[in-house]
Amino acid sequence: MTFPLECRGVSIAYEAESVLRALDLEVGDEEVLAVLGPSGSGKTTLLYAVAGFVELAGGEISIGGRIVATAHGQDPPEERDVGFVFQHYALWPHLDALDTVAYPLRRRGLDGDGAASQARDLLERMGIAHLAHRKPAELSGGQQQRVGIARALAGRPALYLLDEPTAHLDTPLRVALQEELAEQRQESGAAAVYATHDSGEALAIADRIALLRDGRVVQVGSPEAIYAKPNDVWAARLTGPASILDVEVARAGRRESVLRCDGRTVKVRGAVPDSGRASVLVRPDWAELGGDLPGRVAQVWYRGPYTDYRLETAVGLVEIRRDGPPVARPGERVDWCLRRVWAIPDGAPEES
Amino acid sequence: MAERRIGMSRRFRWSTASVWAAGILLVLLVLVPLFELFRGAIGEGWATAGDSLAGSGGVVVNTLGTGAGATVLAVLAGTAAAFITERVRVPARNWLRFGVLLPLVIPPFVSALSWTQAYGPGGLSDDALGIALPGLFGGAGVVAVIAVNAAPLVYLIVGAGLATRVAPDLERAARASGSTAWEAFREVTLPLLRPALLGAAALAFVVAVNSFGIPALLGLPAGFGTMTTRIYQDLARSSAPAAFTRVLVLAAALVVVTVTVVTVADRRFGLARTVVRTAGPVGGVATPGRKSWWPALGLWVYVAVTALIPLVALVLGSLTRAVGLSPVPANWTLANFREALAGSYGAALGRSLALAAVAATLVVLLGGLAASLVRRRAGRPIGTAAILTFAVPGSALAVAVLLAYGPWLRDTLMIILVAYLAKFWALGHRSIAGSTDAIPPDLYRAARGSGAGPATALGTVIVPLLRPAITVAWAVVFLFAFHELTMSALLYGPGSETLAVVILNLRQLGDVTVTSAMAVILVVLVLVAFVPVVVIRRIAGEASP
């Protein structure tokens, strides 16, 4: 089977420092792969390598089944048929929005009028047709990135490369732009690689997520699997709010297990190893207020539709999310219960 | 409310006082002399002035032609070098940058000396291969050596332009949109770089037109005069009233040309902002992969031919016992250096060191203090004025200072010092003011918010942050003042010769070996003074991401 994008053993080094190490990845037809990692993990380098902005030290990259880069040679960026959306927009200061979006069209052989009319349609689709004759300096961040997205769409590429496209926008704008981007991409039917450091964003937009750490892919899976079954503590913390509890295993099961917390036995969903003690991950939605385990509220954050509580308990700090406004205040004693756990495979509790 | 008003009025007085101080200095050091110059130039009527200028048509044409030729060469060389070090993955990038910038720290007249000893008749290439560069003495040689000296300035400005105006992502975006490398260069890089290129060209032109040492050493022996050398000859060697009028008219015309070019360039391309950046270009692209050797090799050859080989020739000349002998170890001696350091020559070296140190200290104190106090908005006109001051040709400034303060200070070291202050105040002011602008105002506000008064906030937050800039400003002014030739050559009297003047005079009398030794001493001291600049830049470069 040919993939829109396939990376095999890709290694890249800046000066002497290696940035990507023997990285394997593939993106399926019409699939959005989110590359999730902290800053410095190599996300941008990976996208640059796919686009042809950096050379490989090892491995190979294929786009649409055609090898475009190896350590020995590579196709130039303009022959790779990708659409790139840059983190800092990378709009050309001397061109207005219309000329910017028309640019890739002209490169693909359209004459000036044809390119301009298609560019105008694209600006229309992004809701910024009225800004067609503004230069980047006269556009807000959100408007600039809309132009950047329109430019990437214009070339009708087979593969989109999105480098934290919303990282520098404020929250409401960010959500709006994410939605637009998802919609536009879906319409085009092309595959996409979406680099981000924001787990919420990755979970929301991706068909699959790859976790990147120090230039290595440490886990790949569906958003649900990545959220519910992280490989280690680092991955657990990267992919969302996580409480790591140290519990005693009373009975290990395949789907359900019995744990001993604070002297009481608790039956939970999830498999744990039969090893006496275990480090388990608890997501905020896997525990509830009310029940038979004692705890004390350490902190409370009201977030509108729901409230986050942090409880001090005999097994450690537990984060719990509950709908509605706060029902307990810091310092109060409350009861709670545990519904589900994930025994972290590489379970040594490390602090990252 | 009342308390707040008091605070505001105090801040207002601080900045007003410093603006006044800077303004008065500017008036006394620059405007009064320039006013005298123009009054003198047109004092006998426009017709006389016009005649005088027409009578010097030859040197005016030579000056403008030299300026144009050197500008074209310098822009080509400097731009190519900037692309090679900043956009190509070359080995030993930092050494290459240093090599390209090397001519910046070599005094222009020393470049001229060293070229004659490398490629002139009886020079290194003549001695080794029997080849001497034809035309080295004359217009072609003047253009070539001026271009070599101006190229590093172009390199700095274009390199900074590449880093700040043409972020690599902009070129990548063009490539991802389907452009070939050449199309991306033509449609993205070049248009974005245009202001930097034109600004650099303007600066190179001004440097070329103001140049004195190079035409004096390479042009005059072949009968090729420029406006600056004509001023020098008329002032030094002629007491006829007509000659003096010609001096004033030529000086005024030089001021008009250079100030016009710089003003237009500043308005159009923000020269004030680009010129300040005296550090090496930043933010080069680290493109992983194989290194490109060929461009680097080409650039090294350029550095070797234009700077390294001439320097070697100069050092060999300073070590050789007599002119005409081959520079082989058997003919080596240290006698030239002994002579260069003895008697009146040694005294001239001491004078130059002292003058440079005093000038640098005063410039830092006066200009720097004003810069650190002046708030942004008030500082801007003064900053522009400072840039203009630096554009005023040394020859013209010296004549102007002589007119204004000559009656009291003629033939003293003091008048040279006044001229240095007028000329180099801009350097100190701009480099400190540039760094003041780079300090986020919130830092000062945070200090005030933490309970510091204006003076305490300045002393505890702003001045410590400015310390590197102050040190650099001192070193830069010291460098320029130490090897200054143009103004000293017009202002010196018996007993107030600077080292550069002694070298020029001795060379014109035909001495090669001792002047070489003096030039070597000069370059070595300049390099030593340059060390703190490099160290501080490196530390500053590491501190910022």
mmCIF file with all atom_site columns, C-alpha atoms in Angstrom, chain B residues 51-188:
data_model
loop_
_atom_site.group_PDB
_atom_site.id
_atom_site.type_symbol
_atom_site.label_atom_id
_atom_site.label_alt_id
_atom_site.label_comp_id
_atom_site.label_asym_id
_atom_site.label_entity_id
_atom_site.label_seq_id
_atom_site.pdbx_PDB_ins_code
_atom_site.Cartn_x
_atom_site.Cartn_y
_atom_site.Cartn_z
_atom_site.occupancy
_atom_site.B_iso_or_equiv
_atom_site.pdbx_formal_charge
_atom_site.auth_seq_id
_atom_site.auth_comp_id
_atom_site.auth_asym_id
_atom_site.auth_atom_id
_atom_site.pdbx_PDB_model_num
ATOM 1   C CA . ASP B 1 51  ? 34.038 79.355 -10.069 1.00 0.00 ? 51  ASP B CA 1
ATOM 2   C CA . SER B 1 52  ? 36.106 77.711 -7.402  1.00 0.00 ? 52  SER B CA 1
ATOM 3   C CA . LEU B 1 53  ? 34.150 74.482 -7.735  1.00 0.00 ? 53  LEU B CA 1
ATOM 4   C CA . ALA B 1 54  ? 34.269 74.593 -11.524 1.00 0.00 ? 54  ALA B CA 1
ATOM 5   C CA . GLY B 1 55  ? 38.011 75.128 -11.339 1.00 0.00 ? 55  GLY B CA 1
ATOM 6   C CA . SER B 1 56  ? 38.241 71.890 -9.377  1.00 0.00 ? 56  SER B CA 1
ATOM 7   C CA . GLY B 1 57  ? 36.057 69.983 -11.838 1.00 0.00 ? 57  GLY B CA 1
ATOM 8   C CA . GLY B 1 58  ? 38.689 67.288 -12.280 1.00 0.00 ? 58  GLY B CA 1
ATOM 9   C CA . VAL B 1 59  ? 38.830 66.263 -8.650  1.00 0.00 ? 59  VAL B CA 1
ATOM 10  C CA . VAL B 1 60  ? 35.031 66.457 -8.315  1.00 0.00 ? 60  VAL B CA 1
ATOM 11  C CA . VAL B 1 61  ? 34.625 64.062 -11.236 1.00 0.00 ? 61  VAL B CA 1
ATOM 12  C CA . ASN B 1 62  ? 37.362 61.820 -9.809  1.00 0.00 ? 62  ASN B CA 1
ATOM 13  C CA . THR B 1 63  ? 35.634 61.778 -6.421  1.00 0.00 ? 63  THR B CA 1
ATOM 14  C CA . LEU B 1 64  ? 32.186 60.922 -7.733  1.00 0.00 ? 64  LEU B CA 1
ATOM 15  C CA . GLY B 1 65  ? 33.573 58.359 -10.161 1.00 0.00 ? 65  GLY B CA 1
ATOM 16  C CA . THR B 1 66  ? 35.648 56.707 -7.451  1.00 0.00 ? 66  THR B CA 1
ATOM 17  C CA . GLY B 1 67  ? 32.597 56.705 -5.210  1.00 0.00 ? 67  GLY B CA 1
ATOM 18  C CA . ALA B 1 68  ? 30.382 55.079 -7.831  1.00 0.00 ? 68  ALA B CA 1
ATOM 19  C CA . GLY B 1 69  ? 32.945 52.463 -8.836  1.00 0.00 ? 69  GLY B CA 1
ATOM 20  C CA . ALA B 1 70  ? 33.865 51.507 -5.292  1.00 0.00 ? 70  ALA B CA 1
ATOM 21  C CA . THR B 1 71  ? 30.166 51.332 -4.335  1.00 0.00 ? 71  THR B CA 1
ATOM 22  C CA . VAL B 1 72  ? 29.351 48.877 -7.112  1.00 0.00 ? 72  VAL B CA 1
ATOM 23  C CA . LEU B 1 73  ? 32.315 46.644 -6.262  1.00 0.00 ? 73  LEU B CA 1
ATOM 24  C CA . ALA B 1 74  ? 31.700 46.801 -2.517  1.00 0.00 ? 74  ALA B CA 1
ATOM 25  C CA . VAL B 1 75  ? 27.997 45.969 -2.870  1.00 0.00 ? 75  VAL B CA 1
ATOM 26  C CA . LEU B 1 76  ? 28.749 43.005 -5.122  1.00 0.00 ? 76  LEU B CA 1
ATOM 27  C CA . ALA B 1 77  ? 31.477 41.632 -2.859  1.00 0.00 ? 77  ALA B CA 1
ATOM 28  C CA . GLY B 1 78  ? 29.689 42.315 0.434   1.00 0.00 ? 78  GLY B CA 1
ATOM 29  C CA . THR B 1 79  ? 26.381 40.852 -0.746  1.00 0.00 ? 79  THR B CA 1
ATOM 30  C CA . ALA B 1 80  ? 27.965 37.727 -2.166  1.00 0.00 ? 80  ALA B CA 1
ATOM 31  C CA . ALA B 1 81  ? 29.886 37.238 1.077   1.00 0.00 ? 81  ALA B CA 1
ATOM 32  C CA . ALA B 1 82  ? 26.718 37.683 3.147   1.00 0.00 ? 82  ALA B CA 1
ATOM 33  C CA . PHE B 1 83  ? 24.866 35.046 1.127   1.00 0.00 ? 83  PHE B CA 1
ATOM 34  C CA . ILE B 1 84  ? 27.748 32.623 1.406   1.00 0.00 ? 84  ILE B CA 1
ATOM 35  C CA . THR B 1 85  ? 28.192 32.900 5.161   1.00 0.00 ? 85  THR B CA 1
ATOM 36  C CA . GLU B 1 86  ? 24.504 33.251 6.058   1.00 0.00 ? 86  GLU B CA 1
ATOM 37  C CA . ARG B 1 87  ? 22.653 31.116 3.539   1.00 0.00 ? 87  ARG B CA 1
ATOM 38  C CA . VAL B 1 88  ? 25.099 28.391 2.576   1.00 0.00 ? 88  VAL B CA 1
ATOM 39  C CA . ARG B 1 89  ? 26.217 25.724 4.959   1.00 0.00 ? 89  ARG B CA 1
ATOM 40  C CA . VAL B 1 90  ? 29.927 26.486 4.918   1.00 0.00 ? 90  VAL B CA 1
ATOM 41  C CA . PRO B 1 91  ? 32.623 24.990 7.114   1.00 0.00 ? 91  PRO B CA 1
ATOM 42  C CA . ALA B 1 92  ? 34.129 27.212 9.825   1.00 0.00 ? 92  ALA B CA 1
ATOM 43  C CA . ARG B 1 93  ? 31.404 29.810 9.346   1.00 0.00 ? 93  ARG B CA 1
ATOM 44  C CA . ASN B 1 94  ? 32.576 32.020 12.208  1.00 0.00 ? 94  ASN B CA 1
ATOM 45  C CA . TRP B 1 95  ? 36.157 32.182 10.978  1.00 0.00 ? 95  TRP B CA 1
ATOM 46  C CA . LEU B 1 96  ? 34.896 33.062 7.550   1.00 0.00 ? 96  LEU B CA 1
ATOM 47  C CA . ARG B 1 97  ? 32.768 35.882 8.991   1.00 0.00 ? 97  ARG B CA 1
ATOM 48  C CA . PHE B 1 98  ? 35.792 37.161 10.864  1.00 0.00 ? 98  PHE B CA 1
ATOM 49  C CA . GLY B 1 99  ? 37.880 37.035 7.697   1.00 0.00 ? 99  GLY B CA 1
ATOM 50  C CA . VAL B 1 100 ? 35.317 39.041 5.751   1.00 0.00 ? 100 VAL B CA 1
ATOM 51  C CA . LEU B 1 101 ? 35.116 41.633 8.532   1.00 0.00 ? 101 LEU B CA 1
ATOM 52  C CA . LEU B 1 102 ? 38.890 41.887 8.895   1.00 0.00 ? 102 LEU B CA 1
ATOM 53  C CA . PRO B 1 103 ? 39.283 45.047 6.759   1.00 0.00 ? 103 PRO B CA 1
ATOM 54  C CA . LEU B 1 104 ? 36.996 46.841 9.246   1.00 0.00 ? 104 LEU B CA 1
ATOM 55  C CA . VAL B 1 105 ? 39.739 46.864 11.844  1.00 0.00 ? 105 VAL B CA 1
ATOM 56  C CA . ILE B 1 106 ? 42.524 47.734 9.433   1.00 0.00 ? 106 ILE B CA 1
ATOM 57  C CA . PRO B 1 107 ? 42.880 51.480 9.010   1.00 0.00 ? 107 PRO B CA 1
ATOM 58  C CA . PRO B 1 108 ? 42.187 52.373 5.353   1.00 0.00 ? 108 PRO B CA 1
ATOM 59  C CA . PHE B 1 109 ? 45.579 54.015 4.834   1.00 0.00 ? 109 PHE B CA 1
ATOM 60  C CA . VAL B 1 110 ? 47.233 50.878 6.197   1.00 0.00 ? 110 VAL B CA 1
ATOM 61  C CA . SER B 1 111 ? 45.269 48.878 3.614   1.00 0.00 ? 111 SER B CA 1
ATOM 62  C CA . ALA B 1 112 ? 46.677 51.160 0.951   1.00 0.00 ? 112 ALA B CA 1
ATOM 63  C CA . LEU B 1 113 ? 50.212 50.727 2.317   1.00 0.00 ? 113 LEU B CA 1
ATOM 64  C CA . SER B 1 114 ? 49.871 46.971 2.508   1.00 0.00 ? 114 SER B CA 1
ATOM 65  C CA . TRP B 1 115 ? 48.465 46.694 -1.020  1.00 0.00 ? 115 TRP B CA 1
ATOM 66  C CA . THR B 1 116 ? 51.426 48.578 -2.436  1.00 0.00 ? 116 THR B CA 1
ATOM 67  C CA . GLN B 1 117 ? 53.725 46.209 -0.613  1.00 0.00 ? 117 GLN B CA 1
ATOM 68  C CA . ALA B 1 118 ? 51.828 43.148 -1.789  1.00 0.00 ? 118 ALA B CA 1
ATOM 69  C CA . TYR B 1 119 ? 51.040 43.990 -5.395  1.00 0.00 ? 119 TYR B CA 1
ATOM 70  C CA . GLY B 1 120 ? 52.950 47.184 -6.212  1.00 0.00 ? 120 GLY B CA 1
ATOM 71  C CA . PRO B 1 121 ? 56.251 47.523 -8.053  1.00 0.00 ? 121 PRO B CA 1
ATOM 72  C CA . GLY B 1 122 ? 58.903 45.930 -5.845  1.00 0.00 ? 122 GLY B CA 1
ATOM 73  C CA . GLY B 1 123 ? 56.182 44.325 -3.751  1.00 0.00 ? 123 GLY B CA 1
ATOM 74  C CA . LEU B 1 124 ? 55.645 40.741 -2.705  1.00 0.00 ? 124 LEU B CA 1
ATOM 75  C CA . SER B 1 125 ? 54.075 39.525 -5.960  1.00 0.00 ? 125 SER B CA 1
ATOM 76  C CA . ASP B 1 126 ? 56.686 41.421 -7.984  1.00 0.00 ? 126 ASP B CA 1
ATOM 77  C CA . ASP B 1 127 ? 59.439 39.843 -5.927  1.00 0.00 ? 127 ASP B CA 1
ATOM 78  C CA . ALA B 1 128 ? 58.056 36.302 -6.033  1.00 0.00 ? 128 ALA B CA 1
ATOM 79  C CA . LEU B 1 129 ? 56.459 36.099 -9.477  1.00 0.00 ? 129 LEU B CA 1
ATOM 80  C CA . GLY B 1 130 ? 57.605 39.200 -11.268 1.00 0.00 ? 130 GLY B CA 1
ATOM 81  C CA . ILE B 1 131 ? 54.034 40.477 -11.433 1.00 0.00 ? 131 ILE B CA 1
ATOM 82  C CA . ALA B 1 132 ? 52.988 43.927 -10.250 1.00 0.00 ? 132 ALA B CA 1
ATOM 83  C CA . LEU B 1 133 ? 49.388 45.055 -10.413 1.00 0.00 ? 133 LEU B CA 1
ATOM 84  C CA . PRO B 1 134 ? 49.139 47.656 -13.174 1.00 0.00 ? 134 PRO B CA 1
ATOM 85  C CA . GLY B 1 135 ? 47.125 50.696 -12.175 1.00 0.00 ? 135 GLY B CA 1
ATOM 86  C CA . LEU B 1 136 ? 47.531 50.191 -8.445  1.00 0.00 ? 136 LEU B CA 1
ATOM 87  C CA . PHE B 1 137 ? 48.789 53.754 -8.264  1.00 0.00 ? 137 PHE B CA 1
ATOM 88  C CA . GLY B 1 138 ? 45.969 55.775 -9.801  1.00 0.00 ? 138 GLY B CA 1
ATOM 89  C CA . GLY B 1 139 ? 42.201 55.676 -10.086 1.00 0.00 ? 139 GLY B CA 1
ATOM 90  C CA . ALA B 1 140 ? 41.810 51.912 -10.463 1.00 0.00 ? 140 ALA B CA 1
ATOM 91  C CA . GLY B 1 141 ? 43.878 51.155 -7.374  1.00 0.00 ? 141 GLY B CA 1
ATOM 92  C CA . VAL B 1 142 ? 42.010 53.771 -5.342  1.00 0.00 ? 142 VAL B CA 1
ATOM 93  C CA . VAL B 1 143 ? 38.656 52.267 -6.357  1.00 0.00 ? 143 VAL B CA 1
ATOM 94  C CA . ALA B 1 144 ? 39.779 48.712 -5.591  1.00 0.00 ? 144 ALA B CA 1
ATOM 95  C CA . VAL B 1 145 ? 41.187 49.422 -2.146  1.00 0.00 ? 145 VAL B CA 1
ATOM 96  C CA . ILE B 1 146 ? 38.264 51.638 -1.119  1.00 0.00 ? 146 ILE B CA 1
ATOM 97  C CA . ALA B 1 147 ? 35.876 48.875 -2.251  1.00 0.00 ? 147 ALA B CA 1
ATOM 98  C CA . VAL B 1 148 ? 37.749 46.330 -0.162  1.00 0.00 ? 148 VAL B CA 1
ATOM 99  C CA . ASN B 1 149 ? 37.410 48.607 2.868   1.00 0.00 ? 149 ASN B CA 1
ATOM 100 C CA . ALA B 1 150 ? 33.719 49.331 2.303   1.00 0.00 ? 150 ALA B CA 1
ATOM 101 C CA . ALA B 1 151 ? 32.719 45.725 1.534   1.00 0.00 ? 151 ALA B CA 1
ATOM 102 C CA . PRO B 1 152 ? 32.548 44.644 5.224   1.00 0.00 ? 152 PRO B CA 1
ATOM 103 C CA . LEU B 1 153 ? 30.019 47.425 5.911   1.00 0.00 ? 153 LEU B CA 1
ATOM 104 C CA . VAL B 1 154 ? 27.854 46.166 3.063   1.00 0.00 ? 154 VAL B CA 1
ATOM 105 C CA . TYR B 1 155 ? 28.334 42.659 4.408   1.00 0.00 ? 155 TYR B CA 1
ATOM 106 C CA . LEU B 1 156 ? 27.109 43.673 7.866   1.00 0.00 ? 156 LEU B CA 1
ATOM 107 C CA . ILE B 1 157 ? 24.053 45.501 6.585   1.00 0.00 ? 157 ILE B CA 1
ATOM 108 C CA . VAL B 1 158 ? 23.037 42.883 4.029   1.00 0.00 ? 158 VAL B CA 1
ATOM 109 C CA . GLY B 1 159 ? 23.721 40.083 6.517   1.00 0.00 ? 159 GLY B CA 1
ATOM 110 C CA . ALA B 1 160 ? 21.558 41.813 9.119   1.00 0.00 ? 160 ALA B CA 1
ATOM 111 C CA . GLY B 1 161 ? 18.926 42.366 6.427   1.00 0.00 ? 161 GLY B CA 1
ATOM 112 C CA . LEU B 1 162 ? 18.993 38.679 5.557   1.00 0.00 ? 162 LEU B CA 1
ATOM 113 C CA . ALA B 1 163 ? 18.540 37.803 9.203   1.00 0.00 ? 163 ALA B CA 1
ATOM 114 C CA . THR B 1 164 ? 15.869 40.341 10.082  1.00 0.00 ? 164 THR B CA 1
ATOM 115 C CA . ARG B 1 165 ? 13.968 41.022 6.887   1.00 0.00 ? 165 ARG B CA 1
ATOM 116 C CA . VAL B 1 166 ? 14.236 37.706 5.113   1.00 0.00 ? 166 VAL B CA 1
ATOM 117 C CA . ALA B 1 167 ? 13.492 35.044 7.692   1.00 0.00 ? 167 ALA B CA 1
ATOM 118 C CA . PRO B 1 168 ? 14.423 31.682 6.175   1.00 0.00 ? 168 PRO B CA 1
ATOM 119 C CA . ASP B 1 169 ? 10.781 30.590 6.558   1.00 0.00 ? 169 ASP B CA 1
ATOM 120 C CA . LEU B 1 170 ? 9.810  33.180 3.943   1.00 0.00 ? 170 LEU B CA 1
ATOM 121 C CA . GLU B 1 171 ? 12.079 31.510 1.403   1.00 0.00 ? 171 GLU B CA 1
ATOM 122 C CA . ARG B 1 172 ? 10.873 28.089 2.520   1.00 0.00 ? 172 ARG B CA 1
ATOM 123 C CA . ALA B 1 173 ? 7.277  29.197 2.052   1.00 0.00 ? 173 ALA B CA 1
ATOM 124 C CA . ALA B 1 174 ? 8.124  30.148 -1.525  1.00 0.00 ? 174 ALA B CA 1
ATOM 125 C CA . ARG B 1 175 ? 9.790  26.785 -2.141  1.00 0.00 ? 175 ARG B CA 1
ATOM 126 C CA . ALA B 1 176 ? 6.817  24.924 -0.649  1.00 0.00 ? 176 ALA B CA 1
ATOM 127 C CA . SER B 1 177 ? 4.585  26.981 -2.950  1.00 0.00 ? 177 SER B CA 1
ATOM 128 C CA . GLY B 1 178 ? 6.408  25.556 -5.938  1.00 0.00 ? 178 GLY B CA 1
ATOM 129 C CA . SER B 1 179 ? 9.242  27.996 -6.590  1.00 0.00 ? 179 SER B CA 1
ATOM 130 C CA . THR B 1 180 ? 12.681 26.916 -7.629  1.00 0.00 ? 180 THR B CA 1
ATOM 131 C CA . ALA B 1 181 ? 15.587 28.285 -5.631  1.00 0.00 ? 181 ALA B CA 1
ATOM 132 C CA . TRP B 1 182 ? 16.199 30.964 -8.252  1.00 0.00 ? 182 TRP B CA 1
ATOM 133 C CA . GLU B 1 183 ? 12.532 32.017 -8.383  1.00 0.00 ? 183 GLU B CA 1
ATOM 134 C CA . ALA B 1 184 ? 12.395 32.229 -4.585  1.00 0.00 ? 184 ALA B CA 1
ATOM 135 C CA . PHE B 1 185 ? 15.518 34.403 -4.639  1.00 0.00 ? 185 PHE B CA 1
ATOM 136 C CA . ARG B 1 186 ? 14.159 36.682 -7.350  1.00 0.00 ? 186 ARG B CA 1
ATOM 137 C CA . GLU B 1 187 ? 10.621 37.071 -6.042  1.00 0.00 ? 187 GLU B CA 1
ATOM 138 C CA . VAL B 1 188 ? 11.036 36.899 -2.278  1.00 0.00 ? 188 VAL B CA 1
#
